[in-house]
Amino acid sequence: MSYADSVRYRGVEEGVTKGRQLGIQEGVVKGILQTAKNLLRQGVEMDTISLATGLEYEQLLELRQPGAQLTNISLTYGPYPTTFPSMS
């Protein structure tokens, strides 16, 4: 294997790894949002939900609105900060 092939292979490998990690992070964030929605529906206090999920009070207020979506949610999970422009 040439040096160029080795570098290219390493780059592809790193890209796949980062993509997999970002996919996992997205799944975690979706799970946190769904959990927060469920807890809000059950009448759990927002302070408790914020502590349990890491979501800000303002994000929970937005999430509490019927049909609302959180926009620009940022959570740190794993090696990469995660920001998703729109999640339901």
PDB file of N, CA, C and O in Angstrom, residues 10 12 15 22-23 25 28 34 37 50 52 57 59 61 80 87-88:
ATOM      1  N   ARG A  10      -6.906   6.011   6.052  1.00  0.00           N
ATOM      2  CA  ARG A  10      -7.017   6.545   7.409  1.00  0.00           C
ATOM      3  C   ARG A  10      -8.087   7.641   7.467  1.00  0.00           C
ATOM      4  O   ARG A  10      -8.869   7.713   8.410  1.00  0.00           O
ATOM      5  N   VAL A  12     -10.727   7.986   5.475  1.00  0.00           N
ATOM      6  CA  VAL A  12     -12.047   7.355   5.356  1.00  0.00           C
ATOM      7  C   VAL A  12     -12.440   6.723   6.684  1.00  0.00           C
ATOM      8  O   VAL A  12     -13.573   6.879   7.150  1.00  0.00           O
ATOM      9  N   GLY A  15     -13.483   9.389   9.080  1.00  0.00           N
ATOM     10  CA  GLY A  15     -14.783   9.928   8.690  1.00  0.00           C
ATOM     11  C   GLY A  15     -15.925   9.017   9.104  1.00  0.00           C
ATOM     12  O   GLY A  15     -16.956   9.481   9.593  1.00  0.00           O
ATOM     13  N   LEU A  22     -21.481  10.902  15.619  1.00  0.00           N
ATOM     14  CA  LEU A  22     -22.498  11.945  15.473  1.00  0.00           C
ATOM     15  C   LEU A  22     -23.892  11.341  15.402  1.00  0.00           C
ATOM     16  O   LEU A  22     -24.846  11.902  15.944  1.00  0.00           O
ATOM     17  N   GLY A  23     -24.034  10.202  14.751  1.00  0.00           N
ATOM     18  CA  GLY A  23     -25.328   9.520  14.688  1.00  0.00           C
ATOM     19  C   GLY A  23     -25.786   9.070  16.065  1.00  0.00           C
ATOM     20  O   GLY A  23     -26.970   9.194  16.412  1.00  0.00           O
ATOM     21  N   GLN A  25     -24.880  10.467  18.884  1.00  0.00           N
ATOM     22  CA  GLN A  25     -25.218  11.695  19.605  1.00  0.00           C
ATOM     23  C   GLN A  25     -26.614  12.179  19.224  1.00  0.00           C
ATOM     24  O   GLN A  25     -27.392  12.592  20.085  1.00  0.00           O
ATOM     25  N   VAL A  28     -29.136  10.140  21.004  1.00  0.00           N
ATOM     26  CA  VAL A  28     -29.197  10.487  22.425  1.00  0.00           C
ATOM     27  C   VAL A  28     -30.019  11.756  22.617  1.00  0.00           C
ATOM     28  O   VAL A  28     -30.888  11.832  23.485  1.00  0.00           O
ATOM     29  N   GLN A  34     -37.520  13.365  23.778  1.00  0.00           N
ATOM     30  CA  GLN A  34     -38.733  12.559  23.952  1.00  0.00           C
ATOM     31  C   GLN A  34     -39.012  12.317  25.428  1.00  0.00           C
ATOM     32  O   GLN A  34     -40.157  12.395  25.870  1.00  0.00           O
ATOM     33  N   LYS A  37     -40.441  15.514  26.853  1.00  0.00           N
ATOM     34  CA  LYS A  37     -41.840  15.659  26.453  1.00  0.00           C
ATOM     35  C   LYS A  37     -42.745  14.766  27.303  1.00  0.00           C
ATOM     36  O   LYS A  37     -43.796  15.200  27.772  1.00  0.00           O
ATOM     37  N   SER A  50     -35.266  19.564  34.023  1.00  0.00           N
ATOM     38  CA  SER A  50     -34.036  20.252  33.626  1.00  0.00           C
ATOM     39  C   SER A  50     -32.814  19.572  34.240  1.00  0.00           C
ATOM     40  O   SER A  50     -31.812  19.344  33.554  1.00  0.00           O
ATOM     41  N   ALA A  52     -32.603  16.489  35.247  1.00  0.00           N
ATOM     42  CA  ALA A  52     -32.468  15.119  34.742  1.00  0.00           C
ATOM     43  C   ALA A  52     -31.989  15.064  33.290  1.00  0.00           C
ATOM     44  O   ALA A  52     -31.283  14.129  32.905  1.00  0.00           O
ATOM     45  N   TYR A  57     -34.336  25.713  31.103  1.00  0.00           N
ATOM     46  CA  TYR A  57     -35.724  26.024  31.425  1.00  0.00           C
ATOM     47  C   TYR A  57     -36.449  26.590  30.198  1.00  0.00           C
ATOM     48  O   TYR A  57     -37.589  26.204  29.913  1.00  0.00           O
ATOM     49  N   GLN A  59     -35.816  26.070  27.066  1.00  0.00           N
ATOM     50  CA  GLN A  59     -36.040  24.998  26.104  1.00  0.00           C
ATOM     51  C   GLN A  59     -37.257  24.168  26.507  1.00  0.00           C
ATOM     52  O   GLN A  59     -38.039  23.753  25.663  1.00  0.00           O
ATOM     53  N   LEU A  61     -39.813  25.282  28.276  1.00  0.00           N
ATOM     54  CA  LEU A  61     -40.994  26.109  28.013  1.00  0.00           C
ATOM     55  C   LEU A  61     -41.406  25.992  26.551  1.00  0.00           C
ATOM     56  O   LEU A  61     -42.591  25.862  26.233  1.00  0.00           O
ATOM     57  N   TYR A  80     -17.842  15.356  20.545  1.00  0.00           N
ATOM     58  CA  TYR A  80     -18.203  16.477  19.689  1.00  0.00           C
ATOM     59  C   TYR A  80     -19.410  17.208  20.259  1.00  0.00           C
ATOM     60  O   TYR A  80     -20.417  16.575  20.565  1.00  0.00           O
ATOM     61  N   MET A  87     -35.479  19.860  15.999  1.00  0.00           N
ATOM     62  CA  MET A  87     -35.786  18.487  16.416  1.00  0.00           C
ATOM     63  C   MET A  87     -37.191  18.483  16.984  1.00  0.00           C
ATOM     64  O   MET A  87     -37.576  19.368  17.696  1.00  0.00           O
ATOM     65  N   SER A  88     -37.953  17.447  16.684  1.00  0.00           N
ATOM     66  CA  SER A  88     -39.276  17.347  17.285  1.00  0.00           C
ATOM     67  C   SER A  88     -39.313  16.201  18.251  1.00  0.00           C
ATOM     68  O   SER A  88     -38.440  15.400  18.328  1.00  0.00           O
TER      69      SER A  88
END
